[in-house]
Tab-separated table of C-alpha atoms in Angstrom:
chain	number	residue	atom	x	y	z
A	160	UNK	CA	-28.419	-26.582	-33.879
A	161	UNK	CA	-27.238	-25.312	-30.438
A	162	UNK	CA	-29.764	-25.090	-27.844
A	163	UNK	CA	-30.051	-21.840	-25.873
A	164	UNK	CA	-29.005	-23.604	-22.460
A	165	UNK	CA	-25.929	-24.892	-24.136
A	166	UNK	CA	-24.982	-21.673	-25.687
A	167	UNK	CA	-25.310	-19.753	-22.632
A	168	UNK	CA	-23.401	-22.327	-20.394
A	169	UNK	CA	-20.640	-22.205	-23.183
A	170	UNK	CA	-20.486	-18.432	-23.071
A	171	UNK	CA	-20.358	-18.298	-19.373
A	172	UNK	CA	-17.456	-20.733	-19.315
A	173	UNK	CA	-15.510	-18.909	-21.975
A	174	UNK	CA	-16.045	-15.618	-20.241
A	175	UNK	CA	-15.008	-17.106	-16.790
A	176	UNK	CA	-11.833	-18.428	-18.317
A	177	UNK	CA	-10.773	-15.192	-19.823
A	178	UNK	CA	-11.642	-13.233	-16.679
A	179	UNK	CA	-9.668	-15.681	-14.600
A	180	UNK	CA	-6.543	-15.480	-17.131
A	181	UNK	CA	-6.695	-11.522	-16.914
A	182	UNK	CA	-6.901	-11.292	-13.235
A	183	UNK	CA	-4.304	-13.835	-12.781
A	184	UNK	CA	-1.825	-11.951	-15.116
A	185	UNK	CA	-2.622	-8.729	-13.243
A	186	UNK	CA	-2.032	-10.053	-9.884
A	187	UNK	CA	1.274	-11.863	-11.081
A	188	UNK	CA	2.675	-8.563	-12.603
A	189	UNK	CA	1.641	-6.656	-9.555
A	190	UNK	CA	3.242	-8.891	-7.283
A	191	UNK	CA	6.425	-9.048	-9.211
A	192	UNK	CA	6.660	-5.237	-8.956
A	193	UNK	CA	5.805	-4.876	-5.438
A	194	UNK	CA	8.201	-7.744	-4.116
A	195	UNK	CA	11.166	-5.432	-5.098
A	196	UNK	CA	10.208	-3.197	-2.388
A	197	UNK	CA	7.778	-4.953	0.132
A	198	UNK	CA	9.978	-7.550	1.687
A	199	UNK	CA	7.906	-10.213	3.746
A	200	UNK	CA	6.158	-8.505	6.985
A	201	UNK	CA	8.174	-8.443	9.950
A	202	UNK	CA	8.426	-7.245	13.707
A	203	UNK	CA	5.318	-5.181	14.534
A	204	UNK	CA	4.201	-4.783	10.779
A	205	UNK	CA	2.636	-7.904	10.367
A	206	UNK	CA	-0.247	-6.583	8.297
A	207	UNK	CA	2.084	-4.869	5.814
A	208	UNK	CA	1.938	-1.232	4.603
A	209	UNK	CA	-0.136	0.338	1.866
A	210	UNK	CA	-0.684	3.753	-0.051
A	211	UNK	CA	-3.592	5.049	-1.916
A	212	UNK	CA	-5.848	7.873	-2.988
A	213	UNK	CA	-3.095	9.806	-4.657
A	214	UNK	CA	-3.391	13.467	-5.956
A	215	UNK	CA	-1.010	15.681	-7.496
A	216	UNK	CA	0.495	16.909	-4.434
A	217	UNK	CA	-0.432	14.267	-1.717
A	218	UNK	CA	-0.881	10.641	-1.038
A	219	UNK	CA	-2.146	8.502	2.047
A	220	UNK	CA	0.161	5.861	3.593
A	221	UNK	CA	-1.063	3.333	5.899
A	222	UNK	CA	0.135	0.520	8.456
A	223	UNK	CA	-1.194	-1.523	11.370
A	224	UNK	CA	1.152	-2.395	14.273
A	225	UNK	CA	0.763	-5.973	15.862
A	226	UNK	CA	1.171	-5.570	19.440
A	227	UNK	CA	1.794	-8.365	22.307
A	228	UNK	CA	0.293	-6.100	25.030
A	229	UNK	CA	-2.163	-3.180	25.279
A	230	UNK	CA	-0.760	0.541	25.509
A	231	UNK	CA	-0.096	3.235	23.339
A	232	UNK	CA	2.826	2.958	20.600
A	233	UNK	CA	4.571	5.695	18.707
A	234	UNK	CA	5.221	5.233	15.146
A	235	UNK	CA	7.296	7.340	12.898
A	236	UNK	CA	6.750	7.685	9.156
A	237	UNK	CA	9.184	8.604	6.440
A	238	UNK	CA	8.961	9.214	2.760
A	239	UNK	CA	11.734	9.753	0.298
A	240	UNK	CA	12.674	9.847	-3.377
A	241	UNK	CA	15.019	6.953	-3.034
A	242	UNK	CA	14.389	3.535	-1.438
A	243	UNK	CA	17.826	3.848	0.457
A	244	UNK	CA	16.261	6.773	2.498
A	245	UNK	CA	19.539	8.421	2.475
A	246	UNK	CA	17.608	11.791	2.082
A	247	UNK	CA	14.293	11.776	3.864
A	248	UNK	CA	11.962	14.448	2.460
A	249	UNK	CA	9.268	14.393	5.252
A	250	UNK	CA	8.722	12.489	8.483
A	251	UNK	CA	6.684	12.663	11.502
A	252	UNK	CA	5.773	10.669	14.576
A	253	UNK	CA	2.224	9.509	15.585
A	254	UNK	CA	0.733	7.638	18.419
A	255	UNK	CA	-1.692	4.759	17.803
A	256	UNK	CA	-3.484	2.557	20.397
A	257	UNK	CA	-6.142	0.021	20.850
A	258	UNK	CA	-9.039	2.778	20.203
A	259	UNK	CA	-7.447	3.151	16.610
A	260	UNK	CA	-6.824	-0.580	16.412
A	261	UNK	CA	-3.198	0.148	16.258
A	262	UNK	CA	-3.560	1.746	12.600
A	263	UNK	CA	-1.564	4.527	11.311
A	264	UNK	CA	-2.958	6.538	8.427
A	265	UNK	CA	-0.942	9.699	7.141
A	266	UNK	CA	-2.035	12.085	4.306
A	267	UNK	CA	1.430	13.152	3.273
A	268	UNK	CA	1.367	16.585	1.684
A	269	UNK	CA	3.281	19.161	-0.395
A	270	UNK	CA	4.460	16.350	-2.693
A	271	UNK	CA	5.583	16.874	-6.473
A	272	UNK	CA	3.087	15.992	-9.238
A	273	UNK	CA	3.767	12.805	-11.234
A	274	UNK	CA	6.498	11.616	-8.819
A	275	UNK	CA	7.641	8.399	-7.445
A	276	UNK	CA	8.181	8.269	-3.701
A	277	UNK	CA	9.237	5.430	-1.149
A	278	UNK	CA	7.836	5.286	2.264
A	279	UNK	CA	8.260	3.265	5.527
A	280	UNK	CA	7.498	3.293	8.994
A	281	UNK	CA	9.483	2.612	12.173
A	282	UNK	CA	8.335	1.522	15.629
A	283	UNK	CA	10.579	0.201	18.468
A	284	UNK	CA	13.410	0.576	16.322
A	285	UNK	CA	12.147	-1.886	13.749
A	286	UNK	CA	11.504	-0.800	10.312
A	287	UNK	CA	8.605	-1.753	8.043
A	288	UNK	CA	9.174	-2.951	4.498
A	289	UNK	CA	9.541	-0.242	2.013
A	290	UNK	CA	6.582	0.840	-0.204
A	291	UNK	CA	6.581	2.534	-3.395
A	292	UNK	CA	3.842	5.022	-4.434
A	293	UNK	CA	3.280	7.890	-6.957
A	294	UNK	CA	1.647	11.159	-7.142
A	295	UNK	CA	-0.791	11.873	-10.118
A	296	UNK	CA	-0.148	14.423	-12.788
A	297	UNK	CA	-1.077	17.883	-12.159
A	298	UNK	CA	-4.209	18.881	-13.903
A	299	UNK	CA	-4.868	21.988	-15.723
A	300	UNK	CA	-8.214	23.950	-15.142
């Protein structure tokens, strides 16, 4: 006969092992996929890049600049359908500073639904790693 404490402990250990295995596998797959596009952070992009909040016609892209001195810095953003960036679909330039913690956040609009895009940032003639993002499918009302 198994007492209540032993049952709860064994159940918790089993559940913990299963969750740990699931998270480890999910992270590993994600790391392999992103390593194809996100080279190690370099230059002023030591915090890397990110994208998120996708909709059918837009997505947000983000980065943070690492500065050795204070003062405003210009950052160009670019988005393309190819990771080679031979055909840049959209781009723009923003200025960030200490008040914004040297972050750049762009709501890229007028994109096609269910489409993969590549993005990067350029500052002081140095390019960030290339990121990969995707818009959601169009919804029907």
